[in-house]
Each structure stands twice: as structure tokens, then as C-alpha cells.
mmCIF file of C-alpha atoms in Angstrom:
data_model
loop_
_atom_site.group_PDB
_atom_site.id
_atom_site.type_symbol
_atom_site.label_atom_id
_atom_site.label_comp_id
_atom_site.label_asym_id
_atom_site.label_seq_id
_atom_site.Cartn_x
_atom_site.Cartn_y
_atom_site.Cartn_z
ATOM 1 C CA UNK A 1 65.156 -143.514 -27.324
ATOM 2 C CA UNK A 2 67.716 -145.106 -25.505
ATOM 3 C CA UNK A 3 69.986 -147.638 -27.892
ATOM 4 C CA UNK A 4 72.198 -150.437 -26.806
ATOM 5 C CA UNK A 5 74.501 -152.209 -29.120
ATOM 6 C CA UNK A 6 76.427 -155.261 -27.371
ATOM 7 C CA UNK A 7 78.170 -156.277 -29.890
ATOM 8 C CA UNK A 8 81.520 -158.388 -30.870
ATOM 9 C CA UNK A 9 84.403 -156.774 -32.263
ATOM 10 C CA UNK A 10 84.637 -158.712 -35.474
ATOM 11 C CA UNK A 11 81.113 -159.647 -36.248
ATOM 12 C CA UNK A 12 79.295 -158.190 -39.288
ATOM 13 C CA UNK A 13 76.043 -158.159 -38.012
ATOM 14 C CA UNK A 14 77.075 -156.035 -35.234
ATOM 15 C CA UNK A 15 78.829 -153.578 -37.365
ATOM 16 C CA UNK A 16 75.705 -153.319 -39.530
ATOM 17 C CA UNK A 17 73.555 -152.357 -36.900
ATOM 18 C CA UNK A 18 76.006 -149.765 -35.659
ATOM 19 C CA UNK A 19 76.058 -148.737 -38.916
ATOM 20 C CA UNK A 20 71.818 -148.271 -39.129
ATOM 21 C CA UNK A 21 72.073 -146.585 -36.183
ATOM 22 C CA UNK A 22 74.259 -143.692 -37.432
ATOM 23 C CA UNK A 23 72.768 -143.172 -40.617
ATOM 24 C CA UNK A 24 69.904 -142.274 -39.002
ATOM 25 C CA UNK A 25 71.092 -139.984 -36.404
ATOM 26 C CA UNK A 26 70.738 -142.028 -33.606
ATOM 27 C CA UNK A 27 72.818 -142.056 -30.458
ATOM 28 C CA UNK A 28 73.636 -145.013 -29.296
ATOM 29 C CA UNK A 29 76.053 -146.800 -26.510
ATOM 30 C CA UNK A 30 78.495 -149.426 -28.425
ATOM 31 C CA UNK A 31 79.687 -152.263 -25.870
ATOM 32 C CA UNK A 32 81.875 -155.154 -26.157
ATOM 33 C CA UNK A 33 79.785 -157.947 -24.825
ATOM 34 C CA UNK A 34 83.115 -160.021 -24.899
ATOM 35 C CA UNK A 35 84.261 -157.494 -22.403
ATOM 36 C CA UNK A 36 81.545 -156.218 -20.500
ATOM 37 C CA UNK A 37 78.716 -159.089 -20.834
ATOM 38 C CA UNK A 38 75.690 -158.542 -19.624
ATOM 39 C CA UNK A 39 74.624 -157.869 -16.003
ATOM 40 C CA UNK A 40 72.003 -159.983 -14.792
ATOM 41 C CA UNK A 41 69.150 -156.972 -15.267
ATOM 42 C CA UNK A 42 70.172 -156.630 -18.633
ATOM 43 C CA UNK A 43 69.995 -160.504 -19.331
ATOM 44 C CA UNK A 44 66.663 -160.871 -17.789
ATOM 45 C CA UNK A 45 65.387 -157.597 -19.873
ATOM 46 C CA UNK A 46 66.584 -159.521 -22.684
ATOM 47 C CA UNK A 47 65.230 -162.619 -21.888
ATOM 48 C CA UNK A 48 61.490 -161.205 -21.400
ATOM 49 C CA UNK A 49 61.798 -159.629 -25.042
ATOM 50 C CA UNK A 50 63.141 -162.453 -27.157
ATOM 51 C CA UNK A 51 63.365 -165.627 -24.752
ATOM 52 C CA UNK A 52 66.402 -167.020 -23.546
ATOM 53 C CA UNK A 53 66.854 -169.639 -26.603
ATOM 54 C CA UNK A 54 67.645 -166.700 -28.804
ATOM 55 C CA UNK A 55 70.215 -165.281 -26.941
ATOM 56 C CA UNK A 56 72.801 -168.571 -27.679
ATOM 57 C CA UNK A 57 74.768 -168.725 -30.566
ATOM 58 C CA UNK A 58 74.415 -172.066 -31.975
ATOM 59 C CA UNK A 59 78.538 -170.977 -33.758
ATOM 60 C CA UNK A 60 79.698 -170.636 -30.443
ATOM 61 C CA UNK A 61 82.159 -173.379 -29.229
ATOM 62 C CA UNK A 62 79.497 -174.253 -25.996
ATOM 63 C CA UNK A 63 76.627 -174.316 -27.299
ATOM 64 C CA UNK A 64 76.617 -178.248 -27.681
ATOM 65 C CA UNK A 65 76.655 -177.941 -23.762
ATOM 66 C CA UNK A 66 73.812 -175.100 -23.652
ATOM 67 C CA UNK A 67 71.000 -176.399 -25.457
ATOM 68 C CA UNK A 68 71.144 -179.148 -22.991
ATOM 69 C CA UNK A 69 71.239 -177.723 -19.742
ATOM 70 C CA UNK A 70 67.895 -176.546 -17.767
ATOM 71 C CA UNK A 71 65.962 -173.782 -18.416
ATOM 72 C CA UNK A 72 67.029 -172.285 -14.964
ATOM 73 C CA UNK A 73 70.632 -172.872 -15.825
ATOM 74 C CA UNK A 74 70.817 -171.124 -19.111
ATOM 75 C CA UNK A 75 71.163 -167.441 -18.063
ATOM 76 C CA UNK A 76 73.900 -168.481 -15.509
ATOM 77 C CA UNK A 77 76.269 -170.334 -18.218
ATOM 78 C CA UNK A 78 75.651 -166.687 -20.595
ATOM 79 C CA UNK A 79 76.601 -165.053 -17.623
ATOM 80 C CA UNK A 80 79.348 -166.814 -17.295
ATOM 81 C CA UNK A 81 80.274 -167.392 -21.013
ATOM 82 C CA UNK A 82 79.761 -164.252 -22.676
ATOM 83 C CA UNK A 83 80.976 -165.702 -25.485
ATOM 84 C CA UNK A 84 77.649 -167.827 -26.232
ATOM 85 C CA UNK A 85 75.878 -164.759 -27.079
ATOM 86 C CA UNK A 86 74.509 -164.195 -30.342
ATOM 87 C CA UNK A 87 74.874 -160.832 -31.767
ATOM 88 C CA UNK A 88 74.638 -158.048 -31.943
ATOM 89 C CA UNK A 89 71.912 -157.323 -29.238
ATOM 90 C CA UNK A 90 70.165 -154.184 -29.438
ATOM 91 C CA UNK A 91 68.221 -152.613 -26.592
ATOM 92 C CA UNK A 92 65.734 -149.940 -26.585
ATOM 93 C CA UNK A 93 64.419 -149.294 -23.400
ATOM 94 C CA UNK A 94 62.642 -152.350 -22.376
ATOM 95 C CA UNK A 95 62.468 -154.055 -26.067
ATOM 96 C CA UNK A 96 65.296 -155.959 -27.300
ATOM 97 C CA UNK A 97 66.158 -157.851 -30.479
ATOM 98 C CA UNK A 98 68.928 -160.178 -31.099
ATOM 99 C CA UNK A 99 70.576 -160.599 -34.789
ATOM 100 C CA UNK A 100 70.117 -157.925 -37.599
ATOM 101 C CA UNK A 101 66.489 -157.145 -37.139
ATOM 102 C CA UNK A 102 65.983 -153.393 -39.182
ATOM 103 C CA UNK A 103 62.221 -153.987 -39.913
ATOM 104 C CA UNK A 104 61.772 -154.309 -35.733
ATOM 105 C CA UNK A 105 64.091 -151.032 -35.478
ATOM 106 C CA UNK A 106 62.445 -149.007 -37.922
ATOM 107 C CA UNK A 107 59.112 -149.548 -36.031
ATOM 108 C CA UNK A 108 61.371 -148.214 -32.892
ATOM 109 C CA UNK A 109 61.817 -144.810 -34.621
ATOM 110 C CA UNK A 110 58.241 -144.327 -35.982
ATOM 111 C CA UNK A 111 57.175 -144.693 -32.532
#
């Protein structure tokens, strides 16, 4: 198993699935997505798990302009905007989620 958190510093939901993580016993890497992002692998990884709709933070101060540009624009402006992305996302391998999602990573760890 190879775990991914990108994560902001002060969100909640991020902190709670660093937290699930841990309690478990699981490694995982911790990254500031406002730092870091996403490279453009990782986004389209992403994007084949959960869709690129999911990925936008509907909080974030551009998403008014987001949800109206073109489907082939949208990973450029999170590329660019790292900001926009709703969190945390978690990564295992291939499989993503986005948001608190503990019923999808318990099925991770049974596996």
C-alpha cells in the first residue's frame, strides 16, 4: 500500500484522514497541495478515479469561474490554482478518493 495525503494545512478533513491513517499503522506521505499541487500524472490519476468535477472545491474563491469553463480546461486552471482543490485527496496506488471517505479506505486495507 502506497498512501498519499495532499492535504491543506488548516483543513479538518485532511487532518482526519491523517489521523485514520496512523491509527492504523499505516505509512503514509503527507503533502501540502498548497505547496506542492499536483503534477499533471497525479491529476490525471485522480481524474480517472473520481472525475474531474470532484476535484473543485465549490468554498474555493474560483470556483464561480471553474464550473464554467470546458471540460478540457478544467485540469489546467487546478494546475494552475492549487487552491481549487478539494481536500484532502488520498491516493493509493492507482485509486483515489477526494473528501473524508473511511468506508472506501477501509476496503483499501482488507484488500
Amino acid at each position: 500500500m502506497n498512501i498519499q495525503i495532499f492535504g491543506k494545512p488548516k483543513c479538518f478533513d485532511t487532518k482526519k484522514a491523517e489521523r485514520y491513517f496512523k491509527e492504523r499503522g499505516v505509512k503514509f506521505q503527507a503533502i501540502d497541495i498548497l505547496q506542492k499541487g499536483l503534477s499533471r500524472g497525479e491529476l490525471n490519476s485522480v481524474i480517472a478515479s473520481v472525475g474531474i468535477d470532484a476535484l473543485a472545491s465549490d468554498k474555493a474563491p474560483e470556483y464561480h469561474l471553474f464550473k464554467y469553463l470546458l471540460p478540457d480546461a478544467k485540469p489546467e486552471k487546478l494546475l494552475e490554482c492549487p487552491g481549487l482543490y478539494k481536500t484532502p485527496i488520498v491516493r493509493n496506488g492507482k485509486s483515489a478518493t477526494v473528501g473524508h471517505s473511511p468506508e472506501v479506505w477501509n476496503k483499501w486495507l482488507a484488500d
